[in-house]
Amino acid sequence: MLDKSVDPCTDFYAYACGKWQAQNPIPSDRPSWARFNELQDRGEVLVRSILEKYSVDDPKRSPVEQKIGDYYFSCMDEAAIEKAGTKQLQAVFDRVAALKSKEDFAKEAVRLHRDGITAFFEYGSEPDFKDARQVISAAEQGGIGLPDRDYYLKDDEKSVELRKQYLAHVQKMFELLGDPSEKAASETKAVMDIETSLAKGSLDRTSQREPEKIYHKMSTKELAAMNPSFGWQVYLTEIGTSPVDSLNVAEPDFFKQFEATLKSTSLDDWKAYLRWHVVHSNAAALPEAFVNENFEFFSKTLQGTKELPPRWKRCVRATVGDLGEAVGQKYVEATFGPEGKERTLKMVNALEAALSQDIQTLPWMGDDIKKQALEKLKAITNRIGYPDKWRDYSSLKVVRDDALGNSIRGNTFKEQHDLNRVGKPLDKSDWPYPPTTVNASYNPLQNNVTFPAGILQPPFFDNQADDALNFGGIGAGIGHELTHGFDDEGAKFDPNGNLHDWWTAKDKEEFEKRTTCIRDQYAGYNALPDVKLNGKLTLGENTADNGGVRIAYMALMNSFAGKEPTPIDGLTAEQRFFLGFANVWCQNRTEQISRYLANIDPHSPGKFRVNGTVSNMPEFREAFHCKADAAMVRENACRVW
Ligand SMILES: [Zn+2]
C-alpha cells in the first residue's frame, strides 16, 4: 500500500497513506473515512447479526437477549414509528405549555434531565478533583443546540452563515410539530436568543482542558445564592441522587449567566426553548420527516455527510447507545475472549516498562520528580477488553413495539446509573463506554487506562502481523494513553487522581518549555487553507503522540533482546514500526468536518498526528536515512517525555 513515488523523508504521511487515501473515498453516509471506521464498520456488521438473531420473538431468549433484540426490532419497525408520530411526546409538550411560572422550572428540569433532555444545563456525577476516591455531583454548562459556544459568538462569514442555517433548521422542526410558520419563526428567535445568552456565559473548549478552571466545589446554599431564580433545592432533592450538601459547579460564570438569562427572558420564550430541546433530543427516534431534517442540518450542513446512513446502522448505534454492555456481552463472546485480554496485558506491561525506563533517563527532570512520576506510573491501572462484571439492565423495560419509549427509558436508565454513583466511593470497575467502542482513553481522575475489545483488532492489533507493526499500531496507542497521565492536563493530577501540584517550580518550568515547543509546532499547521490548528486545544493529544510513539519504539527495541529481526518486504522492523503507526491514522475528511473538528476536537488531523510526531524523532530519521534538511527532520525537534 506504500506510495513509493513519495520520499518518506519529505512527507511520511503521503508515503504511508497516499494510496490508501486514493483508494478509499468517503462513503456517502459518513463525513470522513479512516482506518478507525473500517473497524467500526466491521463491528457494526457483527452487532447487526447478533441483534437480528435476537430480534425474533422467541420465548427461549434470555432477559438480555430479549432486551437487545426487541430494542433493535422496535427501532427497525418504521411503520410503527410513523404511525406513533409524536404522540408520546405530546404529554411533555403539554406539560411545558402548562408551566405557570419560572418557579416551576426546577421540577421540569428534573423531568427533562431524567429523560435525557439536557435543557438549561448538565448535571451528573464525577470524582471529586481534590479527593478522587469519592464521587460527588457536578453541575455543568450546557443547554445549547450547536456543538460549541463559539458557533454562537464568532463573526466570520462561515459562522454567520451556519447560524442562518441553524435558524432555518430549528424553524423547520417547529413546523414539523405542526406550529404555523409565523409562530415557529418567533419560537426560533426565542431559542436563538436564549442559547446565545447561555453560550456567552460558557467556558471555551481550550480552557475546559484546564482542571482548575472547571473545579469549583461549593455548598448547595452557595449555588442557590448565586442562581436564586432557579429552584436548586427542589432540583437537587428530586433529581435522584443520595442527598448532597455540596457539589462541583464546574463553570460558575455559566450559572451566573443562566441566572441573568432566567431573569431577562419571558416565560413564553423559555417554553419555546424547552419545546425545541424536547424535539431535538428525541429526533432520531421520531418519524422520517424529523430524522431527515435533523440529518440535513447536523450531519449534512455541519459535517458534510451526503446521505443518511441506512436504517440498520442507525438502529445498531441506538441499541449500543442504550444497551451497550448488554450488546457488549454477545460481541465479546464472538470476538475477544480471555486470550485477547492476556496478550493485550502483556503489551501494556511492555509499554509501562518502557515509559519507566524513559522517565529514569530524562535529562531535564530532577530526581525527586522522577521518583514521583514513577510512582504515578506504577499506580496506573488497566481496563482491557470488557468489564469484569456486566451492568445489570434488569430494571430497564424494553418493549417490542415502542421505539421512542425504549429510547426515553434507555436515557432514564443511563441517567440513573450515573446519578447512583454520587455519594459513593469511586468504582473503577464501572466502564465509561461499551466494549464495542473503537477508542481508548486515560482518565486522570481514576489514573487508569481503558482499551475496549473494539479497538483491539487490525490494523491496531493483528494476531497475524509481526511485532513491529503491532507496536506501531496498538503499542503506540497504549503509549499514547499512558503519556496522557503526564501531558499538560494529566500532569496536574497525582497517583491517586487528585488535582494536586506535585511539581517543583524548576521541573515545571522545564516541562512547560517542552510543551510550548509542541504547542507552537502544531499551531503552525493548517486543517484547511483558512483554518489553523489550535495548538493549545490539541496540546494534550499531541504530547501523548510525541511520548507514546517514542516509548512504543523503546518497547519494540526491548523486545528484540539484542537480536534484530530480518526485514519483511524489504522493510526493516524500525521502518515497519513507523508504518504501523502511520497506517492507523490514514483518513479522508470532508471540508465541513475538517472545519467542525478544528473547532471542537482536541486531536489533530491524521496527517499531523503522523508527520508532526515522526519529524520530532531522531529514531525515524535514522530508520529512513533522512538527510538533515529533509522536511521530516525538524531542526528544533520537540520532546516532552
Ligand atoms: Zn488521546
XYZ file of C-alpha atoms and ligand atoms in Angstrom:
642
model
C 0.000 0.000 0.000
C 3.033 2.295 0.058
C 3.242 5.192 -2.356
C 6.810 4.726 -3.452
C 6.650 7.810 -5.669
C 6.858 9.847 -2.448
C 10.044 10.177 -0.412
C 9.209 9.161 3.199
C 11.618 11.869 4.376
C 9.614 14.540 2.545
C 6.066 13.578 3.529
C 5.794 10.377 5.510
C 2.013 10.554 5.675
C 1.717 10.701 1.875
C 4.196 7.829 1.578
C 2.273 5.658 4.061
C -1.315 6.760 3.416
C -1.463 8.388 -0.039
C -2.500 5.222 -1.834
C -4.973 4.312 0.871
C -6.493 7.799 0.587
C -6.831 7.494 -3.179
C -8.425 4.059 -2.929
C -10.752 4.853 -0.037
C -13.132 7.698 -0.858
C -15.510 8.847 1.883
C -18.680 6.691 1.843
C -21.778 8.791 1.210
C -23.219 8.114 4.667
C -20.153 9.398 6.519
C -18.408 12.757 6.940
C -14.990 11.123 6.938
C -13.376 7.785 6.389
C -10.421 6.438 8.320
C -8.909 3.143 9.349
C -10.861 3.584 12.601
C -14.067 3.464 10.605
C -13.094 0.178 8.972
C -13.101 -1.327 12.443
C -16.361 0.390 13.281
C -17.949 -0.952 10.112
C -16.805 -4.497 10.763
C -18.070 -4.228 14.327
C -21.440 -2.876 13.221
C -21.943 -5.722 10.762
C -21.203 -8.201 13.529
C -23.506 -6.452 16.013
C -26.222 -6.387 13.370
C -26.083 -10.161 13.004
C -26.271 -10.546 16.785
C -29.244 -8.191 17.040
C -31.083 -9.773 14.129
C -30.716 -13.166 15.716
C -32.307 -11.998 18.970
C -34.963 -9.820 17.375
C -37.018 -12.927 16.615
C -39.782 -13.115 19.215
C -38.702 -16.345 20.872
C -39.714 -17.209 24.473
C -36.390 -19.018 24.917
C -34.419 -15.747 24.752
C -32.603 -14.766 27.963
C -33.628 -11.409 29.506
C -30.537 -9.720 27.989
C -31.289 -11.234 24.572
C -34.903 -10.080 24.790
C -33.855 -6.515 25.594
C -31.286 -6.066 22.838
C -33.401 -7.975 20.298
C -36.621 -6.085 20.966
C -34.852 -2.728 21.170
C -33.422 -3.295 17.709
C -36.700 -4.693 16.380
C -38.670 -1.670 17.562
C -36.102 0.679 16.043
C -36.288 -1.122 12.695
C -40.095 -1.035 12.677
C -40.515 2.116 10.611
C -44.225 1.565 10.025
C -44.903 1.562 13.770
C -42.691 4.638 14.244
C -44.541 6.555 11.520
C -47.857 5.548 12.999
C -46.897 6.590 16.533
C -45.773 10.021 15.301
C -45.011 12.472 18.100
C -47.994 11.348 20.163
C -45.860 10.105 23.007
C -44.106 13.470 23.343
C -47.414 15.298 23.475
C -47.620 14.805 27.228
C -44.240 16.523 27.582
C -45.224 19.378 25.257
C -48.467 19.833 27.187
C -46.602 19.883 30.465
C -44.188 22.527 29.169
C -47.069 24.604 27.768
C -48.799 24.454 31.145
C -45.834 25.810 33.152
C -47.260 28.686 35.170
C -44.106 30.472 36.210
C -40.342 30.209 36.099
C -40.535 28.823 39.611
C -41.760 25.587 38.028
C -38.547 25.213 36.026
C -36.656 23.209 38.642
C -39.280 20.480 38.735
C -39.470 20.496 34.946
C -35.674 20.322 34.618
C -35.727 17.199 36.795
C -38.254 15.541 34.488
C -36.438 16.531 31.305
C -32.974 15.616 32.562
C -34.200 12.234 33.712
C -35.467 11.645 30.165
C -32.058 12.576 28.760
C -33.039 16.056 27.563
C -30.213 18.378 28.519
C -32.013 21.705 28.505
C -30.768 24.572 30.735
C -27.516 22.908 31.931
C -25.998 19.482 32.512
C -25.897 17.547 35.734
C -24.166 14.305 36.649
C -21.535 12.573 38.735
C -17.746 12.801 38.801
C -14.887 12.021 41.173
C -14.061 14.938 43.470
C -10.962 16.526 41.912
C -9.436 17.019 45.367
C -10.415 13.603 46.747
C -10.869 11.417 43.714
C -11.778 8.294 45.648
C -15.122 9.910 46.370
C -17.811 10.600 43.754
C -19.706 13.868 44.008
C -22.242 15.564 41.776
C -21.445 18.264 39.258
C -23.469 20.974 37.544
C -22.008 21.934 34.186
C -22.657 24.342 31.358
C -24.926 23.122 28.570
C -28.352 23.852 27.164
C -27.264 24.826 23.652
C -28.124 23.076 20.387
C -24.987 23.825 18.369
C -21.824 21.861 19.210
C -19.935 24.651 20.949
C -20.296 28.170 22.316
C -18.064 29.537 19.553
C -20.731 28.776 16.957
C -22.922 31.447 18.571
C -20.224 34.029 19.116
C -17.856 34.034 16.140
C -18.334 36.658 13.476
C -16.568 35.203 10.457
C -18.569 34.604 7.311
C -18.817 30.818 7.764
C -20.094 31.125 11.321
C -22.687 33.738 10.360
C -23.882 31.511 7.514
C -24.073 28.452 9.784
C -26.218 30.348 12.285
C -28.641 31.230 9.488
C -28.834 27.576 8.553
C -29.346 26.595 12.180
C -32.228 29.060 12.476
C -33.832 27.554 9.367
C -33.450 24.098 10.874
C -34.985 24.993 14.237
C -37.869 26.700 12.455
C -38.446 23.610 10.317
C -38.541 21.344 13.367
C -41.238 23.543 14.958
C -43.185 23.396 11.714
C -42.924 19.610 11.652
C -44.550 19.656 15.082
C -47.442 21.466 13.429
C -46.700 25.011 14.532
C -47.812 27.658 11.981
C -44.800 29.282 10.328
C -45.232 32.674 11.993
C -45.357 31.100 15.420
C -42.434 28.835 14.501
C -40.409 31.904 13.497
C -40.934 33.650 16.812
C -40.208 30.431 18.699
C -36.982 30.059 16.724
C -35.923 33.566 17.622
C -36.546 32.808 21.289
C -34.405 29.666 21.046
C -31.545 31.524 19.415
C -31.674 34.389 21.942
C -31.586 32.021 24.910
C -28.899 29.741 23.513
C -26.737 32.714 22.535
C -27.086 34.105 26.016
C -26.095 30.739 27.568
C -23.184 30.478 25.127
C -21.913 33.870 26.317
C -21.582 32.504 29.824
C -19.911 29.287 28.685
C -16.245 28.481 29.013
C -14.323 27.952 25.774
C -13.099 24.495 24.882
C -9.416 25.193 25.381
C -9.999 26.455 28.919
C -12.135 23.411 29.685
C -8.953 21.335 29.443
C -7.585 23.164 32.488
C -8.889 21.265 35.522
C -8.609 24.226 37.890
C -10.981 26.189 35.626
C -13.695 23.545 35.873
C -13.491 22.739 39.574
C -15.422 24.971 41.938
C -16.774 22.951 44.759
C -19.343 24.833 46.800
C -22.228 24.231 49.137
C -25.670 23.863 47.647
C -26.574 27.061 49.521
C -23.839 28.969 47.722
C -25.088 27.730 44.380
C -28.647 28.674 45.283
C -27.460 32.146 46.297
C -25.598 32.592 43.014
C -28.536 31.394 40.927
C -31.593 32.250 43.077
C -34.103 32.305 40.209
C -33.746 28.561 39.749
C -35.111 26.296 42.462
C -31.897 24.448 43.224
C -33.122 22.928 46.477
C -36.056 21.380 44.633
C -33.863 20.211 41.769
C -31.189 18.649 43.965
C -33.754 16.927 46.163
C -35.708 15.430 43.296
C -33.142 14.617 40.625
C -32.382 11.187 42.062
C -29.059 11.184 43.892
C -28.432 10.488 47.537
C -28.713 13.774 49.488
C -25.954 16.286 48.691
C -24.903 19.403 50.552
C -22.072 20.376 48.233
C -21.174 19.863 44.586
C -18.809 20.949 41.839
C -20.218 23.934 39.972
C -17.852 23.437 37.071
C -18.307 26.855 35.453
C -19.689 29.421 37.940
C -19.807 32.107 35.240
C -22.214 29.963 33.273
C -24.619 29.737 36.201
C -24.394 33.486 36.761
C -25.286 33.942 33.112
C -28.062 31.361 33.473
C -29.413 33.493 36.319
C -29.312 36.615 34.168
C -30.972 34.794 31.261
C -33.704 33.429 33.507
C -34.459 36.948 34.711
C -34.356 38.685 31.351
C -36.304 36.149 29.282
C -40.074 35.765 29.251
C -41.808 32.591 30.344
C -43.177 32.086 26.825
C -39.714 32.285 25.279
C -38.469 29.669 27.720
C -41.390 27.442 26.812
C -40.395 27.661 23.136
C -36.812 26.835 24.104
C -37.903 23.752 26.070
C -40.226 22.609 23.294
C -37.264 22.779 20.908
C -34.973 20.751 23.153
C -37.623 18.058 23.610
C -37.999 17.529 19.870
C -34.277 17.991 19.177
C -33.171 15.421 21.762
C -35.624 12.810 20.516
C -35.299 13.462 16.772
C -33.573 10.162 15.939
C -36.441 8.085 17.353
C -39.209 10.078 15.619
C -40.808 9.626 12.162
C -38.780 10.021 8.995
C -39.524 13.704 8.434
C -37.829 14.592 11.732
C -34.933 12.204 11.173
C -34.284 13.672 7.731
C -34.464 17.277 8.861
C -32.147 16.542 11.778
C -29.717 14.850 9.388
C -29.865 17.755 6.923
C -28.508 20.216 9.423
C -26.402 18.282 11.912
C -24.813 15.796 9.504
C -25.008 17.332 6.051
C -24.572 21.038 6.662
C -22.358 20.814 9.714
C -20.226 17.802 8.764
C -20.602 17.312 5.015
C -22.203 13.836 5.116
C -24.075 13.276 1.858
C -26.577 10.602 2.776
C -28.401 9.343 5.833
C -26.834 6.046 6.987
C -29.088 3.031 6.330
C -31.673 2.332 8.997
C -29.939 -0.801 10.303
C -26.746 1.153 11.063
C -28.668 3.800 12.942
C -30.501 1.112 14.886
C -27.284 -0.749 15.701
C -25.869 2.520 17.067
C -29.033 3.317 19.024
C -29.126 -0.153 20.597
C -25.452 0.028 21.537
C -26.028 3.564 22.828
C -28.710 2.466 25.280
C -27.772 -1.158 25.998
C -24.013 -1.043 25.424
C -22.932 -3.645 27.945
C -25.796 -5.989 27.057
C -24.806 -5.957 23.376
C -21.177 -5.987 24.519
C -21.533 -9.368 26.251
C -22.562 -11.005 22.992
C -19.967 -9.077 20.996
C -17.132 -10.129 23.287
C -18.206 -13.787 23.127
C -17.908 -13.566 19.356
C -14.693 -11.542 19.041
C -12.413 -11.360 22.008
C -12.234 -13.837 24.855
C -9.726 -14.177 27.697
C -6.717 -14.862 25.449
C -7.120 -11.416 23.829
C -7.062 -9.861 27.301
C -3.901 -11.771 28.126
C -1.996 -10.670 25.014
C -3.010 -7.045 25.405
C -1.980 -7.023 29.036
C 1.477 -8.230 28.058
C 1.771 -5.337 25.644
C 0.599 -2.811 28.260
C 3.229 -4.135 30.659
C 5.921 -3.756 27.978
C 4.851 -0.155 27.365
C 4.794 0.655 31.075
C 8.293 -0.742 31.411
C 9.446 1.444 28.503
C 7.879 4.574 29.986
C 9.551 3.830 33.289
C 12.890 3.476 31.529
C 12.211 6.706 29.642
C 11.388 8.670 32.800
C 14.530 7.433 34.536
C 16.758 8.642 31.707
C 15.121 12.033 31.028
C 17.815 14.699 31.100
C 15.622 17.603 32.194
C 13.898 16.137 35.228
C 15.131 16.272 38.803
C 15.493 13.010 40.729
C 12.728 13.819 43.199
C 10.198 14.458 40.467
C 11.292 11.351 38.627
C 10.513 9.356 41.722
C 7.033 10.850 41.888
C 6.404 10.330 38.182
C 7.426 6.688 38.532
C 5.108 6.319 41.479
C 2.267 7.695 39.409
C 3.106 5.349 36.554
C 3.138 2.397 38.923
C -0.290 3.348 40.225
C -1.928 3.324 36.772
C -4.471 0.525 36.500
C -5.775 -1.096 33.310
C -9.182 -1.929 31.959
C -8.783 -4.230 29.000
C -11.334 -5.697 26.606
C -14.505 -5.705 28.653
C -15.713 -5.188 32.238
C -15.231 -7.937 34.812
C -18.840 -7.520 35.828
C -21.572 -6.627 33.327
C -24.051 -3.847 34.007
C -27.409 -5.094 35.276
C -30.204 -3.950 32.952
C -32.992 -5.847 34.710
C -34.803 -2.651 35.751
C -34.899 -1.342 32.162
C -38.130 -2.188 30.361
C -37.784 -2.757 26.605
C -40.979 -3.107 24.595
C -41.126 -4.633 21.144
C -43.362 -2.011 19.541
C -42.283 1.223 21.213
C -39.075 2.671 19.726
C -39.439 6.139 21.225
C -40.414 4.782 24.627
C -37.429 2.424 24.601
C -35.134 5.304 23.737
C -36.502 7.509 26.533
C -36.412 4.690 29.102
C -32.863 3.921 27.915
C -31.899 7.534 28.631
C -33.524 7.437 32.048
C -31.682 4.236 32.888
C -28.303 5.731 31.912
C -29.068 8.909 33.811
C -29.979 6.988 36.954
C -26.921 4.761 36.632
C -24.778 7.886 36.612
C -26.634 9.554 39.484
C -26.376 6.393 41.607
C -22.620 6.945 41.823
C -22.985 10.169 43.795
C -22.011 9.904 47.448
C -20.246 6.581 46.941
C -16.579 5.628 46.697
C -15.268 5.608 43.121
C -15.895 2.268 41.407
C -13.150 1.751 38.849
C -14.740 -1.428 37.550
C -17.606 0.629 36.096
C -16.718 1.214 32.435
C -17.179 4.590 30.734
C -18.301 3.131 27.384
C -19.252 -0.226 25.881
C -16.644 -2.831 24.817
C -17.673 -2.407 21.155
C -16.160 1.100 21.176
C -13.319 1.772 18.720
C -11.379 4.053 21.021
C -9.202 4.062 24.109
C -8.713 6.518 26.929
C -6.835 7.623 30.017
C -8.780 9.090 32.922
C -6.692 11.438 35.103
C -9.159 11.278 37.993
C -9.040 7.487 38.059
C -5.418 7.205 36.931
C -6.361 4.316 34.669
C -6.428 3.395 31.001
C -9.263 1.705 29.117
C -8.798 -0.424 26.000
C -12.126 -1.872 24.858
C -12.338 -5.016 22.702
C -13.500 -2.819 19.795
C -10.055 -1.294 19.263
C -8.006 -4.438 19.879
C -8.272 -5.506 16.249
C -6.449 -4.910 12.943
C -4.940 -2.507 11.953
C -4.298 -1.587 15.598
C -3.694 -5.093 16.746
C -3.233 -8.005 14.359
C -2.583 -11.561 15.507
C -1.014 -12.369 12.157
C 1.312 -9.366 11.982
C 4.895 -9.073 13.224
C 5.676 -7.243 16.455
C 6.944 -4.169 14.627
C 3.538 -3.423 13.079
C 1.681 -4.135 16.330
C 3.997 -1.970 18.424
C 3.499 0.839 15.890
C -0.278 0.324 15.991
C -1.764 -0.608 19.359
C 1.632 -0.203 21.081
C 1.766 3.478 20.160
C -1.902 3.673 21.193
C -1.124 2.283 24.637
C 1.904 4.574 24.879
C -0.326 7.496 23.913
C -2.831 6.768 26.689
C -0.114 6.251 29.306
C 1.501 9.554 28.284
C -1.832 11.306 28.883
C -1.129 10.745 32.555
C 1.777 13.149 32.066
C 0.538 15.657 29.466
C -0.214 19.308 30.287
C -3.513 18.270 31.874
C -2.701 14.808 33.276
C 0.482 16.032 34.968
C -1.654 18.141 37.316
C -3.089 15.016 38.960
C -1.243 12.795 41.434
C -1.113 8.972 41.602
C -4.462 8.888 43.391
C -6.155 11.018 40.753
C -6.245 14.111 42.942
C -5.709 17.567 41.498
C -2.577 18.343 43.436
C 0.620 20.044 42.370
C 3.467 17.570 42.840
C 5.959 19.502 40.711
C 8.854 21.712 41.771
C 8.985 25.149 40.147
C 12.151 24.261 38.268
C 10.816 20.997 36.837
C 7.567 22.658 35.913
C 9.435 25.347 34.040
C 11.384 22.722 32.102
C 8.168 20.816 31.394
C 6.398 23.916 30.108
C 9.319 24.843 27.898
C 8.851 21.492 26.186
C 5.056 21.545 25.900
C 5.292 25.076 24.494
C 7.507 23.677 21.734
C 4.730 21.235 20.794
C 2.027 23.877 21.085
C 3.867 26.147 18.661
C 4.696 23.326 16.268
C 1.054 22.310 15.789
C -0.258 25.884 15.805
C 1.736 26.216 12.594
C -0.310 23.527 10.805
C -3.429 24.192 8.740
C -6.522 21.945 8.863
C -7.834 23.875 5.832
C -6.243 26.725 3.893
C -8.156 29.215 6.051
C -8.208 27.183 9.299
C -5.204 26.830 11.578
C -4.994 24.136 14.227
C -5.464 25.330 17.796
C -2.099 24.477 19.350
C -3.403 24.788 22.886
C -6.592 22.768 22.383
C -4.630 19.915 20.782
C -1.614 20.101 23.114
C -2.520 17.134 25.330
C -3.137 14.826 22.377
C -0.022 15.905 20.533
C 2.061 15.459 23.669
C 0.574 11.983 24.067
C 1.526 11.117 20.472
C 5.002 12.545 20.976
C 5.623 10.386 24.033
C 3.505 7.405 23.001
C 5.355 6.644 19.785
C 8.720 7.070 21.472
C 8.005 4.626 24.285
C 6.360 2.144 21.892
C 9.577 2.292 19.877
C 11.609 1.677 23.038
C 9.372 -1.272 23.934
C 9.883 -2.745 20.484
C 13.665 -2.397 20.791
C 13.489 -4.086 24.209
C 11.540 -6.961 22.643
C 14.386 -7.647 20.203
C 16.639 -8.500 23.142
C 19.654 -7.589 21.031
C 18.598 -9.621 18.015
C 17.450 -7.549 15.034
C 14.634 -9.288 13.090
C 15.108 -9.896 9.375
C 13.425 -7.355 7.101
C 9.951 -8.128 5.709
C 9.004 -6.981 2.191
C 12.303 -5.132 2.034
C 11.455 -3.072 5.128
C 13.337 -3.171 8.419
C 11.472 -3.654 11.696
C 12.125 0.018 12.511
C 10.572 1.131 9.230
C 7.619 -1.206 9.711
C 7.084 0.215 13.184
C 6.631 3.740 11.821
C 4.415 2.422 9.034
C 2.299 0.596 11.600
C 1.843 3.929 13.387
C 1.012 5.882 10.221
C -1.423 3.200 8.971
C -3.694 3.744 11.912
C -4.148 7.423 11.013
C -4.854 7.194 7.264
C -8.040 9.213 6.696
C -10.157 11.275 4.303
C -12.366 14.111 5.509
C -14.967 16.453 4.016
C -14.156 20.136 4.161
C -17.088 20.642 6.549
C -15.931 18.070 9.074
C -12.394 19.426 8.953
C -13.730 22.845 9.888
C -16.039 21.380 12.522
C -13.310 19.292 14.162
C -10.791 22.123 14.136
C -13.273 23.938 16.406
C -14.001 21.189 18.873
C -11.621 18.228 18.558
C -8.562 18.097 20.820
C -7.000 15.632 18.333
C -5.040 16.834 15.316
C -5.915 15.521 11.832
C -4.198 12.243 10.857
C -1.620 13.906 8.657
C -0.239 15.979 11.519
C -0.509 13.209 14.079
C 1.844 11.286 11.822
C 4.162 13.902 10.319
C 4.126 16.075 13.419
C 5.225 13.139 15.557
C 7.825 11.436 13.373
C 9.508 14.705 12.395
C 10.444 15.141 16.082
C 12.113 11.726 16.261
C 15.760 11.006 15.511
C 14.712 7.340 15.529
C 12.587 7.997 12.464
C 15.331 9.904 10.721
C 17.667 7.007 11.265
C 15.155 4.351 10.188
C 14.600 6.025 6.812
C 18.081 7.535 6.407
C 16.730 11.080 6.046
C 19.075 13.967 5.348
C 19.383 16.727 7.922
C 17.476 19.215 5.758
C 14.574 16.858 4.940
C 11.037 18.069 5.680
C 10.507 15.173 8.137
C 13.507 16.269 10.206
C 12.631 19.241 12.387
C 15.542 21.422 13.235
C 14.210 22.184 16.681
C 12.722 18.817 17.486
C 10.199 18.864 20.337
C 10.266 16.258 23.033
C 8.479 16.201 26.365
C 8.674 12.604 27.531
Zn -5.568 10.878 23.484
